[in-house]
PDB file of N, CA and C in Angstrom:
ATOM      1  N   MET J   1     -85.575   2.568  34.492  1.00 63.00           N
ATOM      2  CA  MET J   1     -85.369   3.744  35.124  1.00 63.00           C
ATOM      3  C   MET J   1     -83.855   4.184  34.895  1.00 63.00           C
ATOM      4  N   ILE J   2     -82.988   3.512  35.004  1.00 66.00           N
ATOM      5  CA  ILE J   2     -81.515   3.733  34.536  1.00 66.00           C
ATOM      6  C   ILE J   2     -81.269   4.615  33.282  1.00 66.00           C
ATOM      7  N   ILE J   3     -82.175   4.098  32.386  1.00 68.00           N
ATOM      8  CA  ILE J   3     -81.636   4.790  31.019  1.00 68.00           C
ATOM      9  C   ILE J   3     -82.405   6.146  31.145  1.00 68.00           C
ATOM     10  N   GLN J   4     -83.624   6.603  31.809  1.00 75.00           N
ATOM     11  CA  GLN J   4     -84.471   7.773  31.749  1.00 75.00           C
ATOM     12  C   GLN J   4     -83.491   8.698  32.709  1.00 75.00           C
ATOM     13  N   THR J   5     -82.997   8.002  33.701  1.00 70.00           N
ATOM     14  CA  THR J   5     -82.172   9.079  34.572  1.00 70.00           C
ATOM     15  C   THR J   5     -80.991   9.375  33.897  1.00 70.00           C
ATOM     16  N   PHE J   6     -80.085   8.169  32.908  1.00 70.00           N
ATOM     17  CA  PHE J   6     -79.311   8.796  32.442  1.00 70.00           C
ATOM     18  C   PHE J   6     -79.288   9.934  31.286  1.00 70.00           C
ATOM     19  N   ASP J   7     -80.245   9.678  30.713  1.00 74.00           N
ATOM     20  CA  ASP J   7     -80.866  10.379  29.773  1.00 74.00           C
ATOM     21  C   ASP J   7     -80.853  12.049  30.477  1.00 74.00           C
ATOM     22  N   THR J   8     -81.648  11.879  31.364  1.00 76.00           N
ATOM     23  CA  THR J   8     -81.533  13.130  32.204  1.00 76.00           C
ATOM     24  C   THR J   8     -80.284  14.090  32.702  1.00 76.00           C
ATOM     25  N   ALA J   9     -79.711  13.134  33.045  1.00 73.00           N
ATOM     26  CA  ALA J   9     -78.420  13.645  33.897  1.00 73.00           C
ATOM     27  C   ALA J   9     -77.620  14.214  32.595  1.00 73.00           C
ATOM     28  N   ILE J  10     -77.288  13.276  31.673  1.00 75.00           N
ATOM     29  CA  ILE J  10     -76.309  13.867  30.198  1.00 75.00           C
ATOM     30  C   ILE J  10     -76.951  14.800  29.829  1.00 75.00           C
ATOM     31  N   GLY J  11     -78.329  15.326  29.403  1.00 78.00           N
ATOM     32  CA  GLY J  11     -78.984  16.133  29.333  1.00 78.00           C
ATOM     33  C   GLY J  11     -78.833  17.610  29.890  1.00 78.00           C
ATOM     34  N   SER J  12     -78.654  17.072  31.136  1.00 78.00           N
ATOM     35  CA  SER J  12     -78.165  18.616  32.395  1.00 78.00           C
ATOM     36  C   SER J  12     -76.573  18.725  32.414  1.00 78.00           C
ATOM     37  N   LEU J  13     -75.943  17.651  32.059  1.00 76.00           N
ATOM     38  CA  LEU J  13     -74.350  18.302  32.383  1.00 76.00           C
ATOM     39  C   LEU J  13     -73.989  19.617  32.296  1.00 76.00           C
ATOM     40  N   GLN J  14     -74.609  20.424  31.098  1.00 83.00           N
ATOM     41  CA  GLN J  14     -74.144  21.630  31.211  1.00 83.00           C
ATOM     42  C   GLN J  14     -74.603  22.798  32.404  1.00 83.00           C
ATOM     43  N   ASP J  15     -75.501  22.223  32.857  1.00 86.00           N
ATOM     44  CA  ASP J  15     -75.798  22.829  34.100  1.00 86.00           C
ATOM     45  C   ASP J  15     -75.787  21.530  35.202  1.00 86.00           C
ATOM     46  N   PHE J  16     -74.874  21.272  35.879  1.00 85.00           N
ATOM     47  CA  PHE J  16     -74.441  19.885  36.913  1.00 85.00           C
ATOM     48  C   PHE J  16     -75.300  20.356  37.868  1.00 85.00           C
ATOM     49  N   ASP J  17     -75.347  21.480  38.126  1.00 88.00           N
ATOM     50  CA  ASP J  17     -75.474  21.962  39.802  1.00 88.00           C
ATOM     51  C   ASP J  17     -76.987  21.785  39.624  1.00 88.00           C
ATOM     52  N   SER J  18     -77.796  21.723  38.710  1.00 88.00           N
ATOM     53  CA  SER J  18     -79.272  21.243  38.624  1.00 88.00           C
ATOM     54  C   SER J  18     -79.708  20.028  38.939  1.00 88.00           C
ATOM     55  N   ILE J  19     -78.724  19.146  38.983  1.00 87.00           N
ATOM     56  CA  ILE J  19     -79.053  17.659  38.950  1.00 87.00           C
ATOM     57  C   ILE J  19     -78.113  17.102  40.360  1.00 87.00           C
ATOM     58  N   GLU J  20     -76.833  17.965  40.508  1.00 91.00           N
ATOM     59  CA  GLU J  20     -76.228  17.352  41.517  1.00 91.00           C
ATOM     60  C   GLU J  20     -76.510  16.667  43.040  1.00 91.00           C
ATOM     61  N   GLY J  21     -77.796  17.725  43.021  1.00 92.00           N
ATOM     62  CA  GLY J  21     -78.264  17.080  44.764  1.00 92.00           C
ATOM     63  C   GLY J  21     -79.162  15.742  44.363  1.00 92.00           C
ATOM     64  N   THR J  22     -79.864  15.788  43.403  1.00 89.00           N
ATOM     65  CA  THR J  22     -80.604  14.383  42.565  1.00 89.00           C
ATOM     66  C   THR J  22     -79.392  13.105  42.750  1.00 89.00           C
ATOM     67  N   LEU J  23     -78.409  13.283  42.080  1.00 90.00           N
ATOM     68  CA  LEU J  23     -77.480  12.484  41.959  1.00 90.00           C
ATOM     69  C   LEU J  23     -77.114  11.819  43.248  1.00 90.00           C
ATOM     70  N   LYS J  24     -76.963  13.010  44.178  1.00 93.00           N
ATOM     71  CA  LYS J  24     -76.234  12.535  45.444  1.00 93.00           C
ATOM     72  C   LYS J  24     -77.221  11.681  46.366  1.00 93.00           C
ATOM     73  N   GLN J  25     -78.486  12.197  46.222  1.00 93.00           N
ATOM     74  CA  GLN J  25     -79.872  11.551  46.736  1.00 93.00           C
ATOM     75  C   GLN J  25     -79.949   9.902  46.262  1.00 93.00           C
ATOM     76  N   LEU J  26     -79.589  10.181  44.819  1.00 91.00           N
ATOM     77  CA  LEU J  26     -79.705   8.460  44.298  1.00 91.00           C
ATOM     78  C   LEU J  26     -78.359   7.785  44.952  1.00 91.00           C
ATOM     79  N   GLY J  27     -77.294   8.248  44.951  1.00 93.00           N
ATOM     80  CA  GLY J  27     -76.547   8.050  45.539  1.00 93.00           C
ATOM     81  C   GLY J  27     -76.526   6.975  46.888  1.00 93.00           C
ATOM     82  N   LYS J  28     -76.814   7.918  47.676  1.00 94.00           N
ATOM     83  CA  LYS J  28     -77.266   7.552  49.218  1.00 94.00           C
ATOM     84  C   LYS J  28     -78.442   6.275  49.320  1.00 94.00           C
ATOM     85  N   SER J  29     -79.453   6.531  48.133  1.00 94.00           N
ATOM     86  CA  SER J  29     -80.193   5.027  47.966  1.00 94.00           C
ATOM     87  C   SER J  29     -79.601   4.271  47.645  1.00 94.00           C
ATOM     88  N   HIS J  30     -78.729   4.148  46.614  1.00 93.00           N
ATOM     89  CA  HIS J  30     -78.034   3.056  46.400  1.00 93.00           C
ATOM     90  C   HIS J  30     -77.191   2.555  47.346  1.00 93.00           C
ATOM     91  N   PHE J  31     -76.461   3.185  48.230  1.00 93.00           N
ATOM     92  CA  PHE J  31     -75.616   2.840  48.914  1.00 93.00           C
ATOM     93  C   PHE J  31     -76.534   2.245  50.280  1.00 93.00           C
ATOM     94  N   THR J  32     -77.266   2.355  50.800  1.00 93.00           N
ATOM     95  CA  THR J  32     -78.429   1.849  51.561  1.00 93.00           C
ATOM     96  C   THR J  32     -78.720   0.649  51.359  1.00 93.00           C
ATOM     97  N   ARG J  33     -78.937   0.423  49.934  1.00 93.00           N
ATOM     98  CA  ARG J  33     -79.487  -0.746  48.972  1.00 93.00           C
ATOM     99  C   ARG J  33     -78.215  -1.786  49.044  1.00 93.00           C
ATOM    100  N   THR J  34     -77.104  -1.755  49.477  1.00 91.00           N
ATOM    101  CA  THR J  34     -76.096  -2.561  49.486  1.00 91.00           C
ATOM    102  C   THR J  34     -75.051  -2.338  48.350  1.00 91.00           C
ATOM    103  N   VAL J  35     -75.640  -1.491  46.844  1.00 93.00           N
ATOM    104  CA  VAL J  35     -74.918  -1.174  45.664  1.00 93.00           C
ATOM    105  C   VAL J  35     -73.152  -1.155  46.125  1.00 93.00           C
ATOM    106  N   THR J  36     -72.640  -1.626  45.662  1.00 91.00           N
ATOM    107  CA  THR J  36     -71.189  -1.362  45.921  1.00 91.00           C
ATOM    108  C   THR J  36     -70.635  -0.616  44.623  1.00 91.00           C
ATOM    109  N   GLU J  37     -69.192  -0.535  44.842  1.00 89.00           N
ATOM    110  CA  GLU J  37     -68.535   0.239  43.830  1.00 89.00           C
ATOM    111  C   GLU J  37     -68.067  -0.387  42.581  1.00 89.00           C
ATOM    112  N   HIS J  38     -68.067  -1.616  43.000  1.00 91.00           N
ATOM    113  CA  HIS J  38     -68.134  -2.457  41.408  1.00 91.00           C
ATOM    114  C   HIS J  38     -69.083  -2.745  40.889  1.00 91.00           C
ATOM    115  N   HIS J  39     -70.491  -2.420  41.282  1.00 93.00           N
ATOM    116  CA  HIS J  39     -71.709  -2.131  40.634  1.00 93.00           C
ATOM    117  C   HIS J  39     -71.634  -1.408  39.633  1.00 93.00           C
ATOM    118  N   TYR J  40     -71.528   0.014  40.085  1.00 92.00           N
ATOM    119  CA  TYR J  40     -70.966   1.315  39.225  1.00 92.00           C
ATOM    120  C   TYR J  40     -70.072   1.032  38.294  1.00 92.00           C
ATOM    121  N   ASP J  41     -68.967   0.418  38.460  1.00 91.00           N
ATOM    122  CA  ASP J  41     -67.934  -0.150  37.517  1.00 91.00           C
ATOM    123  C   ASP J  41     -68.604  -0.996  36.087  1.00 91.00           C
ATOM    124  N   GLY J  42     -69.441  -2.344  37.084  1.00 93.00           N
ATOM    125  CA  GLY J  42     -70.044  -2.910  35.951  1.00 93.00           C
ATOM    126  C   GLY J  42     -71.077  -2.398  35.107  1.00 93.00           C
ATOM    127  N   LEU J  43     -71.878  -1.241  35.689  1.00 91.00           N
ATOM    128  CA  LEU J  43     -72.876  -0.498  34.978  1.00 91.00           C
ATOM    129  C   LEU J  43     -72.146   0.359  33.848  1.00 91.00           C
ATOM    130  N   ALA J  44     -70.947   0.950  33.896  1.00 92.00           N
ATOM    131  CA  ALA J  44     -70.388   1.445  32.901  1.00 92.00           C
ATOM    132  C   ALA J  44     -69.948   0.848  32.125  1.00 92.00           C
ATOM    133  N   ARG J  45     -69.637  -0.426  32.170  1.00 94.00           N
ATOM    134  CA  ARG J  45     -69.214  -1.227  31.220  1.00 94.00           C
ATOM    135  C   ARG J  45     -70.183  -1.605  30.273  1.00 94.00           C
ATOM    136  N   ALA J  46     -71.217  -1.693  30.987  1.00 93.00           N
ATOM    137  CA  ALA J  46     -72.450  -2.365  30.193  1.00 93.00           C
ATOM    138  C   ALA J  46     -73.245  -1.291  29.253  1.00 93.00           C
ATOM    139  N   ILE J  47     -73.090  -0.187  29.964  1.00 89.00           N
ATOM    140  CA  ILE J  47     -73.608   1.169  29.350  1.00 89.00           C
ATOM    141  C   ILE J  47     -72.635   1.515  27.905  1.00 89.00           C
ATOM    142  N   LEU J  48     -71.336   1.526  28.036  1.00 92.00           N
ATOM    143  CA  LEU J  48     -70.410   1.857  27.008  1.00 92.00           C
ATOM    144  C   LEU J  48     -70.271   0.766  25.927  1.00 92.00           C
ATOM    145  N   THR J  49     -70.687  -0.725  26.288  1.00 95.00           N
ATOM    146  CA  THR J  49     -70.642  -1.386  25.123  1.00 95.00           C
ATOM    147  C   THR J  49     -72.435  -1.574  24.653  1.00 95.00           C
ATOM    148  N   VAL J  50     -72.991  -1.089  25.051  1.00 91.00           N
ATOM    149  CA  VAL J  50     -74.506  -1.086  24.399  1.00 91.00           C
ATOM    150  C   VAL J  50     -74.484   0.264  23.488  1.00 91.00           C
ATOM    151  N   LEU J  51     -73.510   1.276  24.075  1.00 89.00           N
ATOM    152  CA  LEU J  51     -73.805   2.491  23.007  1.00 89.00           C
ATOM    153  C   LEU J  51     -72.741   2.402  21.943  1.00 89.00           C
ATOM    154  N   GLU J  52     -71.826   1.234  22.071  1.00 93.00           N
ATOM    155  CA  GLU J  52     -70.595   1.340  20.974  1.00 93.00           C
ATOM    156  C   GLU J  52     -71.625   0.582  20.055  1.00 93.00           C
ATOM    157  N   GLY J  53     -72.477  -0.367  20.332  1.00 93.00           N
ATOM    158  CA  GLY J  53     -73.345  -1.153  19.202  1.00 93.00           C
ATOM    159  C   GLY J  53     -74.100  -0.689  18.612  1.00 93.00           C
ATOM    160  N   ALA J  54     -74.918   0.285  19.375  1.00 90.00           N
ATOM    161  CA  ALA J  54     -76.025   1.373  19.323  1.00 90.00           C
ATOM    162  C   ALA J  54     -75.462   2.176  18.215  1.00 90.00           C
ATOM    163  N   LEU J  55     -74.527   2.973  18.430  1.00 89.00           N
ATOM    164  CA  LEU J  55     -73.827   4.100  17.870  1.00 89.00           C
ATOM    165  C   LEU J  55     -73.230   3.536  16.228  1.00 89.00           C
ATOM    166  N   ASP J  56     -72.567   2.093  16.384  1.00 93.00           N
ATOM    167  CA  ASP J  56     -71.709   1.807  15.198  1.00 93.00           C
ATOM    168  C   ASP J  56     -70.741   2.479  14.904  1.00 93.00           C
ATOM    169  N   GLU J  57     -70.867   2.756  13.508  1.00 94.00           N
ATOM    170  CA  GLU J  57     -69.719   4.154  12.801  1.00 94.00           C
ATOM    171  C   GLU J  57     -69.759   5.271  13.694  1.00 94.00           C
ATOM    172  N   ASP J  58     -70.542   5.577  14.166  1.00 93.00           N
ATOM    173  CA  ASP J  58     -70.405   7.068  15.027  1.00 93.00           C
ATOM    174  C   ASP J  58     -70.003   7.221  16.288  1.00 93.00           C
ATOM    175  N   TRP J  59     -69.483   5.725  16.827  1.00 93.00           N
ATOM    176  CA  TRP J  59     -68.857   5.582  17.902  1.00 93.00           C
ATOM    177  C   TRP J  59     -67.665   5.635  17.779  1.00 93.00           C
ATOM    178  N   THR J  60     -67.059   7.090  18.186  1.00 94.00           N
ATOM    179  CA  THR J  60     -65.619   7.469  17.774  1.00 94.00           C
ATOM    180  C   THR J  60     -64.747   7.487  18.919  1.00 94.00           C
ATOM    181  N   ASN J  61     -63.604   7.669  19.107  1.00 95.00           N
ATOM    182  CA  ASN J  61     -62.665   8.127  20.416  1.00 95.00           C
ATOM    183  C   ASN J  61     -63.445   9.252  21.266  1.00 95.00           C
ATOM    184  N   LYS J  62     -63.698  10.433  20.333  1.00 93.00           N
ATOM    185  CA  LYS J  62     -64.190  11.561  21.006  1.00 93.00           C
ATOM    186  C   LYS J  62     -65.492  11.242  21.768  1.00 93.00           C
ATOM    187  N   VAL J  63     -66.538  10.728  21.164  1.00 90.00           N
ATOM    188  CA  VAL J  63     -67.613  10.315  21.387  1.00 90.00           C
ATOM    189  C   VAL J  63     -67.363   9.620  22.648  1.00 90.00           C
ATOM    190  N   ARG J  64     -66.558   8.247  22.745  1.00 92.00           N
ATOM    191  CA  ARG J  64     -66.445   7.361  23.890  1.00 92.00           C
ATOM    192  C   ARG J  64     -65.972   8.242  25.207  1.00 92.00           C
ATOM    193  N   LYS J  65     -64.775   9.358  24.791  1.00 91.00           N
ATOM    194  CA  LYS J  65     -64.204   9.873  26.063  1.00 91.00           C
ATOM    195  C   LYS J  65     -65.167  10.690  26.459  1.00 91.00           C
ATOM    196  N   SER J  66     -66.128  11.349  25.629  1.00 87.00           N
ATOM    197  CA  SER J  66     -67.181  12.189  26.134  1.00 87.00           C
ATOM    198  C   SER J  66     -68.050  11.575  27.334  1.00 87.00           C
ATOM    199  N   TRP J  67     -68.668  10.226  26.912  1.00 88.00           N
ATOM    200  CA  TRP J  67     -69.558   9.340  27.669  1.00 88.00           C
ATOM    201  C   TRP J  67     -68.605   8.768  28.929  1.00 88.00           C
ATOM    202  N   VAL J  68     -67.444   8.731  29.085  1.00 91.00           N
ATOM    203  CA  VAL J  68     -66.623   8.228  29.899  1.00 91.00           C
ATOM    204  C   VAL J  68     -66.428   9.261  30.955  1.00 91.00           C
ATOM    205  N   CYS J  69     -66.194  10.806  30.414  1.00 88.00           N
ATOM    206  CA  CYS J  69     -66.283  11.380  31.394  1.00 88.00           C
ATOM    207  C   CYS J  69     -67.534  11.968  32.108  1.00 88.00           C
ATOM    208  N   ALA J  70     -68.380  12.027  31.648  1.00 87.00           N
ATOM    209  CA  ALA J  70     -69.814  11.966  31.778  1.00 87.00           C
ATOM    210  C   ALA J  70     -70.166  10.726  33.140  1.00 87.00           C
ATOM    211  N   TRP J  71     -69.777   9.991  32.510  1.00 89.00           N
ATOM    212  CA  TRP J  71     -70.105   8.691  33.627  1.00 89.00           C
ATOM    213  C   TRP J  71     -69.231   8.850  34.952  1.00 89.00           C
ATOM    214  N   ILE J  72     -68.175   9.218  34.878  1.00 91.00           N
ATOM    215  CA  ILE J  72     -66.876   9.680  36.032  1.00 91.00           C
ATOM    216  C   ILE J  72     -67.503  10.713  36.489  1.00 91.00           C
ATOM    217  N   LYS J  73     -68.010  11.641  36.035  1.00 90.00           N
ATOM    218  CA  LYS J  73     -68.732  12.887  37.064  1.00 90.00           C
ATOM    219  C   LYS J  73     -70.029  12.456  37.406  1.00 90.00           C
ATOM    220  N   MET J  74     -70.953  11.725  37.029  1.00 89.00           N
ATOM    221  CA  MET J  74     -72.371  11.418  37.748  1.00 89.00           C
ATOM    222  C   MET J  74     -71.860  10.403  38.885  1.00 89.00           C
ATOM    223  N   SER J  75     -70.869   9.132  38.411  1.00 92.00           N
ATOM    224  CA  SER J  75     -70.792   8.345  39.427  1.00 92.00           C
ATOM    225  C   SER J  75     -69.987   8.642  40.780  1.00 92.00           C
ATOM    226  N   THR J  76     -68.874   9.510  40.325  1.00 93.00           N
ATOM    227  CA  THR J  76     -68.153   9.951  41.434  1.00 93.00           C
ATOM    228  C   THR J  76     -69.287  11.275  42.291  1.00 93.00           C
ATOM    229  N   THR J  77     -69.998  11.420  41.841  1.00 93.00           N
ATOM    230  CA  THR J  77     -71.146  12.475  42.621  1.00 93.00           C
ATOM    231  C   THR J  77     -71.822  11.516  43.214  1.00 93.00           C
ATOM    232  N   MET J  78     -72.526  10.537  42.627  1.00 93.00           N
ATOM    233  CA  MET J  78     -73.398   9.536  43.384  1.00 93.00           C
ATOM    234  C   MET J  78     -72.520   8.577  44.531  1.00 93.00           C
ATOM    235  N   LYS J  79     -71.415   8.554  43.981  1.00 93.00           N
ATOM    236  CA  LYS J  79     -70.867   7.742  45.296  1.00 93.00           C
ATOM    237  C   LYS J  79     -70.172   8.412  46.641  1.00 93.00           C
ATOM    238  N   GLY J  80     -70.422   9.643  46.512  1.00 91.00           N
ATOM    239  CA  GLY J  80     -69.824  10.765  47.408  1.00 91.00           C
ATOM    240  C   GLY J  80     -68.744  10.358  48.393  1.00 91.00           C
ATOM    241  N   ASP J  81     -69.228  10.204  49.872  1.00 88.00           N
ATOM    242  CA  ASP J  81     -68.251   9.831  50.388  1.00 88.00           C
ATOM    243  C   ASP J  81     -69.036   8.604  51.367  1.00 88.00           C
ATOM    244  N   HIS J  82     -69.947   7.871  50.516  1.00 88.00           N
ATOM    245  CA  HIS J  82     -70.302   6.914  51.195  1.00 88.00           C
ATOM    246  C   HIS J  82     -69.439   5.348  51.270  1.00 88.00           C
ATOM    247  N   TYR J  83     -68.251   5.383  50.250  1.00 85.00           N
ATOM    248  CA  TYR J  83     -67.376   4.154  50.406  1.00 85.00           C
ATOM    249  C   TYR J  83     -66.196   4.627  50.725  1.00 85.00           C
ATOM    250  N   PRO J  84     -65.407   4.015  51.720  1.00 79.00           N
ATOM    251  CA  PRO J  84     -64.250   4.157  52.219  1.00 79.00           C
ATOM    252  C   PRO J  84     -63.153   4.645  51.295  1.00 79.00           C
ATOM    253  N   LYS J  85     -62.376   5.328  51.649  1.00 74.00           N
ATOM    254  CA  LYS J  85     -61.073   5.482  50.470  1.00 74.00           C
ATOM    255  C   LYS J  85     -60.027   4.801  51.028  1.00 74.00           C
ATOM    256  N   ILE J  86     -59.075   4.426  49.879  1.00 70.00           N
ATOM    257  CA  ILE J  86     -58.045   3.694  50.285  1.00 70.00           C
ATOM    258  C   ILE J  86     -56.612   4.821  50.049  1.00 70.00           C
ATOM    259  N   SER J  87     -56.005   4.514  51.063  1.00 68.00           N
ATOM    260  CA  SER J  87     -54.996   5.482  51.149  1.00 68.00           C
ATOM    261  C   SER J  87     -53.691   4.472  51.122  1.00 68.00           C
ATOM    262  N   PHE J  88     -52.789   4.757  50.632  1.00 69.00           N
ATOM    263  CA  PHE J  88     -51.172   3.922  50.539  1.00 69.00           C
ATOM    264  C   PHE J  88     -50.286   4.846  51.576  1.00 69.00           C
ATOM    265  N   PRO J  89     -49.508   4.065  52.179  1.00 72.00           N
ATOM    266  CA  PRO J  89     -48.573   4.544  52.935  1.00 72.00           C
ATOM    267  C   PRO J  89     -47.353   5.541  52.099  1.00 72.00           C
ATOM    268  N   ASN J  90     -46.862   6.356  52.519  1.00 70.00           N
ATOM    269  CA  ASN J  90     -45.875   7.060  52.001  1.00 70.00           C
ATOM    270  C   ASN J  90     -44.890   6.192  51.567  1.00 70.00           C
ATOM    271  N   SER J  91     -44.317   5.824  50.291  1.00 58.00           N
ATOM    272  CA  SER J  91     -42.693   5.268  50.054  1.00 58.00           C
ATOM    273  C   SER J  91     -41.666   5.953  50.851  1.00 58.00           C
ATOM    274  N   ASN J  92     -41.888   6.892  51.319  1.00 60.00           N
ATOM    275  CA  ASN J  92     -40.660   7.728  52.216  1.00 60.00           C
ATOM    276  C   ASN J  92     -40.537   7.519  53.600  1.00 60.00           C
ATOM    277  N   ASP J  93     -42.108   7.124  54.075  1.00 54.00           N
ATOM    278  CA  ASP J  93     -42.426   7.258  55.480  1.00 54.00           C
ATOM    279  C   ASP J  93     -41.685   5.629  56.072  1.00 54.00           C
ATOM    280  N   ASP J  94     -40.607   5.705  56.977  1.00 54.00           N
ATOM    281  CA  ASP J  94     -39.908   4.773  57.787  1.00 54.00           C
ATOM    282  C   ASP J  94     -40.988   3.894  58.723  1.00 54.00           C
ATOM    283  N   THR J  95     -41.933   3.908  58.676  1.00 51.00           N
ATOM    284  CA  THR J  95     -42.952   3.529  59.927  1.00 51.00           C
ATOM    285  C   THR J  95     -43.104   2.148  59.487  1.00 51.00           C
TER     286      THR J  95
END
C-alpha cells in the first residue's frame, strides 16, 4: 500500500491540489493510529535507501534532491497540525 500511495502521489505532484485532501486524510488516519513524526523520518530513510539501490548509477544528486523535496511536501501535508510545534524562546528575551 505504501508504494502504491507513494507512486500515485509522485505522479500527481504536478497537480498537487488533486492529492492534497487525500494526503491530509491519510495523515489524520496515521495520527489516530499513533504514528509519530519519527515514523515519517524512518520511512523517508528507508525509501531513499531502496531507491538508491534500485536506481544504482541513475541515482544522482539531482534525483535524490527531487525525491527528498517530494517526500517533504507529502509528509508535511500529511502531518498537518496533528503534531505539536516546537518553539524556542527568543534569544533576546530577558524573561
